PDB file of C-alpha atoms in Angstrom:
ATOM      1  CA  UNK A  25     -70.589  82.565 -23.788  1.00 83.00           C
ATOM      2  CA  UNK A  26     -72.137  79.328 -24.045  1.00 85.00           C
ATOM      3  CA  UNK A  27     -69.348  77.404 -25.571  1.00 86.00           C
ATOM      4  CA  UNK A  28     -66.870  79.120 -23.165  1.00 84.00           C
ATOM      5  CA  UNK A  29     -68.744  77.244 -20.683  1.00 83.00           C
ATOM      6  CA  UNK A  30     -69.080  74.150 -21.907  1.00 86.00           C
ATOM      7  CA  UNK A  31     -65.357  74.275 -22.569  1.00 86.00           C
ATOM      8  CA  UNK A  32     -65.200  75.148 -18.782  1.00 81.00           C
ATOM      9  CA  UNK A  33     -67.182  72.291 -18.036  1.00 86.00           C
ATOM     10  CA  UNK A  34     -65.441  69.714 -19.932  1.00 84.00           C
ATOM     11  CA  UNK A  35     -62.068  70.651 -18.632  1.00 81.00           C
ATOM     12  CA  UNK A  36     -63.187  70.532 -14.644  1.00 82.00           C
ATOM     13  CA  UNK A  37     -64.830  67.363 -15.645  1.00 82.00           C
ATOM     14  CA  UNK A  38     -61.821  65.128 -17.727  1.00 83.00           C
ATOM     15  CA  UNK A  39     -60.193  62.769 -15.613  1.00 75.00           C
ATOM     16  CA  UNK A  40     -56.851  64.535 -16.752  1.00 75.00           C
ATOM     17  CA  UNK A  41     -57.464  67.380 -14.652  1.00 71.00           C
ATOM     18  CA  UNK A  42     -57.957  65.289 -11.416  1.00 70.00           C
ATOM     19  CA  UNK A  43     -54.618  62.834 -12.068  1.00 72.00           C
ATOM     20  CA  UNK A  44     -52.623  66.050 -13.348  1.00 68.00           C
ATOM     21  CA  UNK A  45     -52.227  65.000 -17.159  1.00 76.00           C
ATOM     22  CA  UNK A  46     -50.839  68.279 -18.046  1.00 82.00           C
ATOM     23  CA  UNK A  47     -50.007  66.991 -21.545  1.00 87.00           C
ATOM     24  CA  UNK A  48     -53.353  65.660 -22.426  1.00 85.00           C
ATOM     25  CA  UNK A  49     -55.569  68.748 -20.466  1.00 85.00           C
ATOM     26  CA  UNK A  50     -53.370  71.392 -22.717  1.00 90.00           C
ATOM     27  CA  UNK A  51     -54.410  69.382 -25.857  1.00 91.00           C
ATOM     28  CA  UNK A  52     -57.940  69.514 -24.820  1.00 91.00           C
ATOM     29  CA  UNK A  53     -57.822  72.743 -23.683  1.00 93.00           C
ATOM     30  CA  UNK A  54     -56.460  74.206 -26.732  1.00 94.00           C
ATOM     31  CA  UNK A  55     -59.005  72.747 -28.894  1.00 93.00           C
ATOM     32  CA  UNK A  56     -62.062  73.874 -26.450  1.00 91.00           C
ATOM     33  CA  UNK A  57     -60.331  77.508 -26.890  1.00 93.00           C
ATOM     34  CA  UNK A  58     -60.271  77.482 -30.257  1.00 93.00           C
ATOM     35  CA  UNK A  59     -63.709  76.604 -30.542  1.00 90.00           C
ATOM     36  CA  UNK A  60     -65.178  78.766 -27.656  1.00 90.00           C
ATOM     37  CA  UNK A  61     -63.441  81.774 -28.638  1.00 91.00           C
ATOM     38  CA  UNK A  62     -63.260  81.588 -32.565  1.00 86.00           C
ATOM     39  CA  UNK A  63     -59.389  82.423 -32.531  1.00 95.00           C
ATOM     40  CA  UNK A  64     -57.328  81.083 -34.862  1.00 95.00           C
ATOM     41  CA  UNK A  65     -54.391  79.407 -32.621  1.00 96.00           C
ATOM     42  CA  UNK A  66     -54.466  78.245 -28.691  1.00 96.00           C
ATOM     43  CA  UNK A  67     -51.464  77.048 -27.067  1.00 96.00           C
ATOM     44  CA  UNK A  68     -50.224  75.997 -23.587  1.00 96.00           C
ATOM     45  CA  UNK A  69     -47.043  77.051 -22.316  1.00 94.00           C
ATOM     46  CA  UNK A  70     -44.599  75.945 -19.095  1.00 93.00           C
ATOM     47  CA  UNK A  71     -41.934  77.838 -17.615  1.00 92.00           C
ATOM     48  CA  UNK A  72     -39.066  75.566 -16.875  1.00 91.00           C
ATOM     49  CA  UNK A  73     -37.596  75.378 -13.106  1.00 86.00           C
ATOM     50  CA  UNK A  74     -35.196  78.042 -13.730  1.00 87.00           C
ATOM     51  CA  UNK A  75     -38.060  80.477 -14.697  1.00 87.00           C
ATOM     52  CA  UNK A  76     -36.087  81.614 -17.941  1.00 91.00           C
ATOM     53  CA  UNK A  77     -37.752  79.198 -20.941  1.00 92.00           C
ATOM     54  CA  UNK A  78     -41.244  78.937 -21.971  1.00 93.00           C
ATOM     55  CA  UNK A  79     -41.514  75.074 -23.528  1.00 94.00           C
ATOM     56  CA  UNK A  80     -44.541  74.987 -25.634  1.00 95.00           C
ATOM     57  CA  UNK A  81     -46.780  71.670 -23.968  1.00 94.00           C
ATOM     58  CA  UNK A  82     -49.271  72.318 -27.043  1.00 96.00           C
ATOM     59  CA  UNK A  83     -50.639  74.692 -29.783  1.00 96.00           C
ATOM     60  CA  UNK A  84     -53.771  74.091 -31.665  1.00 97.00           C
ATOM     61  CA  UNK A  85     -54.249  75.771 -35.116  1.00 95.00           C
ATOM     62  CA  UNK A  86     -58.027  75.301 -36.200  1.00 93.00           C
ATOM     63  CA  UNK A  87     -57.176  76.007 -39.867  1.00 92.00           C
ATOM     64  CA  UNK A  88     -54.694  73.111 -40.148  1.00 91.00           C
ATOM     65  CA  UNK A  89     -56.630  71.247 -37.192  1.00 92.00           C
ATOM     66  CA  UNK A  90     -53.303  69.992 -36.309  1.00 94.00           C
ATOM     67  CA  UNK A  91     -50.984  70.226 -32.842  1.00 95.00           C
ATOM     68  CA  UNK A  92     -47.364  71.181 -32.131  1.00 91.00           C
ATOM     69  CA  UNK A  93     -45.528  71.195 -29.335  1.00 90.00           C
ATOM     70  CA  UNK A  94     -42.097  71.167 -28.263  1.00 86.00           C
ATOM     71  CA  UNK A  95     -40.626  74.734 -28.848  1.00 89.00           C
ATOM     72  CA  UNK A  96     -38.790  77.228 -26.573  1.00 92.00           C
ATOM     73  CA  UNK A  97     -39.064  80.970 -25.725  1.00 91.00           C
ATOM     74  CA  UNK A  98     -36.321  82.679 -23.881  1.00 92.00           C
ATOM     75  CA  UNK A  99     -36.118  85.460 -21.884  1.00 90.00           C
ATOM     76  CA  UNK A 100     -33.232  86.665 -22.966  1.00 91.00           C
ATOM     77  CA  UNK A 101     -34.700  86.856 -26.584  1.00 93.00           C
ATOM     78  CA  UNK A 102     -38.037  88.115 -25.182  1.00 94.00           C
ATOM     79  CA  UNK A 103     -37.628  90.313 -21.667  1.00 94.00           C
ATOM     80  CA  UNK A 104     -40.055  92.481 -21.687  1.00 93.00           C
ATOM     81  CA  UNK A 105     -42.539  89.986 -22.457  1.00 93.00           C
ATOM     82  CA  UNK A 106     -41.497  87.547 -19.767  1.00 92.00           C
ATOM     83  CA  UNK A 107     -41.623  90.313 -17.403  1.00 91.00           C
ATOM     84  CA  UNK A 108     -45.290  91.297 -18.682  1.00 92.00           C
ATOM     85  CA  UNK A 109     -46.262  87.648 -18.263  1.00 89.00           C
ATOM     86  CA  UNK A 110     -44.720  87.479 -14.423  1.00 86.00           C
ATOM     87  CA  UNK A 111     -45.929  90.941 -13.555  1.00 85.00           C
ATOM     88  CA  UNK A 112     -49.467  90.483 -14.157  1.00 74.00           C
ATOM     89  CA  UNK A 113     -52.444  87.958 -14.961  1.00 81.00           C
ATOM     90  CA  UNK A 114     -53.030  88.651 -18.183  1.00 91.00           C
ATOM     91  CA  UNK A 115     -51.441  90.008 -21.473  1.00 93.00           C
ATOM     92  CA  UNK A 116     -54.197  91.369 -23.394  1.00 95.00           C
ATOM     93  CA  UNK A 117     -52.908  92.622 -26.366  1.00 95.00           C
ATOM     94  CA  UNK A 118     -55.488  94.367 -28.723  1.00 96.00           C
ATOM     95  CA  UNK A 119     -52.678  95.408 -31.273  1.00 96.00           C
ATOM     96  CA  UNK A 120     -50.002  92.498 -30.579  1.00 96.00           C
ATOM     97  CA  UNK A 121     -48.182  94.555 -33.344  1.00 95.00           C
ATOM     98  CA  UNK A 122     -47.623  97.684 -31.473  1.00 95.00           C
ATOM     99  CA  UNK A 123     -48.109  95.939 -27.590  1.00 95.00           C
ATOM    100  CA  UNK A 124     -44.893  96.521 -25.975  1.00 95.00           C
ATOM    101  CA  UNK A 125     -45.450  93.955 -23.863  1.00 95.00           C
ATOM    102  CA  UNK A 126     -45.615  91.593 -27.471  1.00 95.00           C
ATOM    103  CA  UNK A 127     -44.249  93.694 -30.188  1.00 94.00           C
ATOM    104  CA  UNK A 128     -40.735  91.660 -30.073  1.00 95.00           C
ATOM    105  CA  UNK A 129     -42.494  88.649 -31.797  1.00 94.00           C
ATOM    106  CA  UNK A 130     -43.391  90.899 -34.719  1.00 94.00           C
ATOM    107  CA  UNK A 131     -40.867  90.291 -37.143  1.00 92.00           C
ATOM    108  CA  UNK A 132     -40.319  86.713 -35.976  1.00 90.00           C
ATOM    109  CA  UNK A 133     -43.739  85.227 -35.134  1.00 92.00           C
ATOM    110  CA  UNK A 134     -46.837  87.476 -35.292  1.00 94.00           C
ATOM    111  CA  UNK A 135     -46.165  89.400 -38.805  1.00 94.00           C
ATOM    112  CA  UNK A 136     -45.549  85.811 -40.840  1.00 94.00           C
ATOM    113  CA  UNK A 137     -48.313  84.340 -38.942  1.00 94.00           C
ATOM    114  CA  UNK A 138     -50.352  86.864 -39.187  1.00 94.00           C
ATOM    115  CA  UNK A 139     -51.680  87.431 -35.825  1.00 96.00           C
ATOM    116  CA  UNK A 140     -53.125  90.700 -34.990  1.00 96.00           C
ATOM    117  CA  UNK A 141     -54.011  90.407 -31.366  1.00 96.00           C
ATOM    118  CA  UNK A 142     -53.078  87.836 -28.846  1.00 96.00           C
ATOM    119  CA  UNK A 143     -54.440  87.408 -25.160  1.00 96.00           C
ATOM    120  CA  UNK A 144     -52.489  85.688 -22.568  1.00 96.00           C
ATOM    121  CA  UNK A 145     -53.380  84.260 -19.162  1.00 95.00           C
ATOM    122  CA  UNK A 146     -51.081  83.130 -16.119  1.00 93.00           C
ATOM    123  CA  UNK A 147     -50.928  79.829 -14.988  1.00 92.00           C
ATOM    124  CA  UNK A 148     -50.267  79.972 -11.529  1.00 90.00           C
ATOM    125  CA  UNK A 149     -49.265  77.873  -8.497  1.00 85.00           C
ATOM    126  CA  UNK A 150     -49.708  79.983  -5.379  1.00 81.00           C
ATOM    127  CA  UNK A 151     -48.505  83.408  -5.805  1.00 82.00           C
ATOM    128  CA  UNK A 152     -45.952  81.901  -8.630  1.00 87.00           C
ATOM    129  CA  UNK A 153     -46.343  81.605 -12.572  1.00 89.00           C
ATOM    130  CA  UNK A 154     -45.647  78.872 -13.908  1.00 90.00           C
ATOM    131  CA  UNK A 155     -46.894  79.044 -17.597  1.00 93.00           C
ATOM    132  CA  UNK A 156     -49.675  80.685 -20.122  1.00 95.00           C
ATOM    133  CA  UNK A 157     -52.148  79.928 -21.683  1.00 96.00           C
ATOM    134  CA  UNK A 158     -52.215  81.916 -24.791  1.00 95.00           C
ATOM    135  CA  UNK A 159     -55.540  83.148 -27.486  1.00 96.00           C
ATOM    136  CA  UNK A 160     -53.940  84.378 -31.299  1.00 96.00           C
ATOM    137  CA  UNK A 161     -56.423  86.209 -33.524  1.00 96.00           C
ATOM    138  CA  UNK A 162     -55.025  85.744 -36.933  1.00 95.00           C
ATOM    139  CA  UNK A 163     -56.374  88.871 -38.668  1.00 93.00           C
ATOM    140  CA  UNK A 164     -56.376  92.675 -37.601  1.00 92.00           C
ATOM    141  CA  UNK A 165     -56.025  93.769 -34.447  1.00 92.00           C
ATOM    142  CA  UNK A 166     -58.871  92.386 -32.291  1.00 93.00           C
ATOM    143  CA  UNK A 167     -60.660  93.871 -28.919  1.00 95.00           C
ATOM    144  CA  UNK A 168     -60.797  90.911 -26.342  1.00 95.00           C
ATOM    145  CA  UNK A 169     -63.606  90.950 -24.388  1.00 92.00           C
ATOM    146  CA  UNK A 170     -64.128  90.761 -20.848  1.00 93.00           C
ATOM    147  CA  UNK A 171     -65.567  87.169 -21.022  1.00 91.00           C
ATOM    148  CA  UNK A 172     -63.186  86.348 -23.025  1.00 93.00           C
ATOM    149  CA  UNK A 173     -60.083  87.427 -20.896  1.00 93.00           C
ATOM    150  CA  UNK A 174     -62.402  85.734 -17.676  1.00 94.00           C
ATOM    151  CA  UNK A 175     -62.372  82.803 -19.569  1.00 92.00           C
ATOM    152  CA  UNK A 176     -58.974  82.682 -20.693  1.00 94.00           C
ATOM    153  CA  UNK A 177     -58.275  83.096 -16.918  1.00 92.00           C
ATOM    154  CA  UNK A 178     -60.319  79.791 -15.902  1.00 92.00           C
ATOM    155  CA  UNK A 179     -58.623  77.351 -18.196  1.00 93.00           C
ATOM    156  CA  UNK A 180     -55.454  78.744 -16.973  1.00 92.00           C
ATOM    157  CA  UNK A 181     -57.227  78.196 -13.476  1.00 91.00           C
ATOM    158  CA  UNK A 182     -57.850  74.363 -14.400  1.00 89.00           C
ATOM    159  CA  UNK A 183     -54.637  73.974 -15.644  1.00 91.00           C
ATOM    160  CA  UNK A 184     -53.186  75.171 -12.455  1.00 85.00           C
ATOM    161  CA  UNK A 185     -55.522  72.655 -10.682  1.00 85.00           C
ATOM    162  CA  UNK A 186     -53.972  69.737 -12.522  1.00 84.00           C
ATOM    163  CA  UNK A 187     -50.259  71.026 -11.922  1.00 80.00           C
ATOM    164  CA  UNK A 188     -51.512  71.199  -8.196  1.00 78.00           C
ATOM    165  CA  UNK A 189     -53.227  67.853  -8.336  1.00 70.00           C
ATOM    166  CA  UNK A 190     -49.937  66.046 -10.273  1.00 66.00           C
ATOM    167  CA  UNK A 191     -47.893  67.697  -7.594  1.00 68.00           C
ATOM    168  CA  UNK A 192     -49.829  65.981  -4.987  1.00 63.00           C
ATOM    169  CA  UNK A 193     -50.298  62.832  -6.819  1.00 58.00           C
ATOM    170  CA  UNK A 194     -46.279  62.900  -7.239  1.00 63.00           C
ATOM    171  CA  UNK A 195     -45.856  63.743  -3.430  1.00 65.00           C
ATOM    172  CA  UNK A 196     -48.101  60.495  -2.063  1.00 69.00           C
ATOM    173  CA  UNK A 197     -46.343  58.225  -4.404  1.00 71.00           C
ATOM    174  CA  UNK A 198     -42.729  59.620  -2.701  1.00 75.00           C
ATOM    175  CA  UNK A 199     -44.346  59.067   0.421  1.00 78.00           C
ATOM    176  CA  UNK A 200     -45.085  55.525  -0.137  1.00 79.00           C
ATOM    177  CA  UNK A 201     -41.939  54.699  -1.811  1.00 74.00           C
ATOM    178  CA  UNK A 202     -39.899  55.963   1.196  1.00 79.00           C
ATOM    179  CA  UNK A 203     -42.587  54.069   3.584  1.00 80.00           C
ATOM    180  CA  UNK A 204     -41.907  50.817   1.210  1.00 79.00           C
ATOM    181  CA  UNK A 205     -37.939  50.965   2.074  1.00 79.00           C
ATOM    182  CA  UNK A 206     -38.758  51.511   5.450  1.00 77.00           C
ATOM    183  CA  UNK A 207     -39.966  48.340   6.176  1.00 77.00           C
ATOM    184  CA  UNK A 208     -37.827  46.713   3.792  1.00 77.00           C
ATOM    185  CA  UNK A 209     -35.215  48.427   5.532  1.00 82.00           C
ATOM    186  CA  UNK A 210     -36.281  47.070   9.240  1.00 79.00           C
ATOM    187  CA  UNK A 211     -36.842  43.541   7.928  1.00 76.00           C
TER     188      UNK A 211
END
């Protein structure tokens, strides 16, 4: 519990969070999970603007201590887990195996990786999700606790915050662009 909130605490406190560097929180964050929750694998995920691709922003596997990032779900190859993912704030799966909400990445993904249990939290702006962060227990199938789903939650929370904060950041810098060719414009 301890090292869940220092993880907490480093997150709200990295300047990435307050300028909205997504990139750079999710490879912090993904390390602080790893190490706050003792799974094997953390990763960050964005849904596109057409709401139909996860693109992976970063993964984190302690063993390897290395990152990735780059790859693509699709709802078309995975529906019942994108509706799972939009339907709720969390995908807790104890058994990711026999989950239906996560057994179509058994053959594919969790079975050659090994993962037993995965636990998945929204990232949301507003009412709207926008991405996951994602916990994989490489092992048996694995009981997440409730401190463990809260925390999942709250980096998915800060992560929201710095989509919010890049969208504002983004916003002010349109706003002084179109103010610049204003007055260039009634000069």
């Amino acid at each position: 519990f301890e090292r869940q909130q220092r993880a907490l605490i480093a997150l709200a406190t990295t300047t990435a969070a307050a300028e909205g560097g997504i990139e750079s929180l999710a490879t912090l964050a993904t390390e602080l999970i790893v190490g706050a929750t003792d799974v094997a694998r953390a990763s960050v995920w964005l849904l596109d603007q057409t709401h139909t691709q996860l693109r992976l922003i970063d993964l984190y596997q302690r063993d390897a201590g290395s990152h990735e990032h780059g790859s693509m779900l699709t709802v078309a190859e995975y529906p019942r887990y994108f509706a799972a993912v939009r339907s709720g704030r969390f995908v807790d799966a104890d058994d990711a195996l026999t989950d239906p909400r996560t057994n179509e990445f058994t053959d594919n993904y969790l079975r050659p990786l090994g993962i037993g249990a995965a636990l998945d939290a929204g990232i949301q702006l507003g009412s709207d999700v926008v991405g996951v962060v994602s916990l994989e227990h490489v092992g048996s199938a694995r009981t997440w606790r409730r401190h463990e789903i809260e925390f999942a939650g709250e980096v998915a929370d800060q992560l929201s915050l710095a989509l919010h904060n890049r969208a504002r950041l983004d916003a002010i810098a349109r706003e002084q662009h179109l103010q610049e060719q204003l007055l260039h414009a009634q000069k």
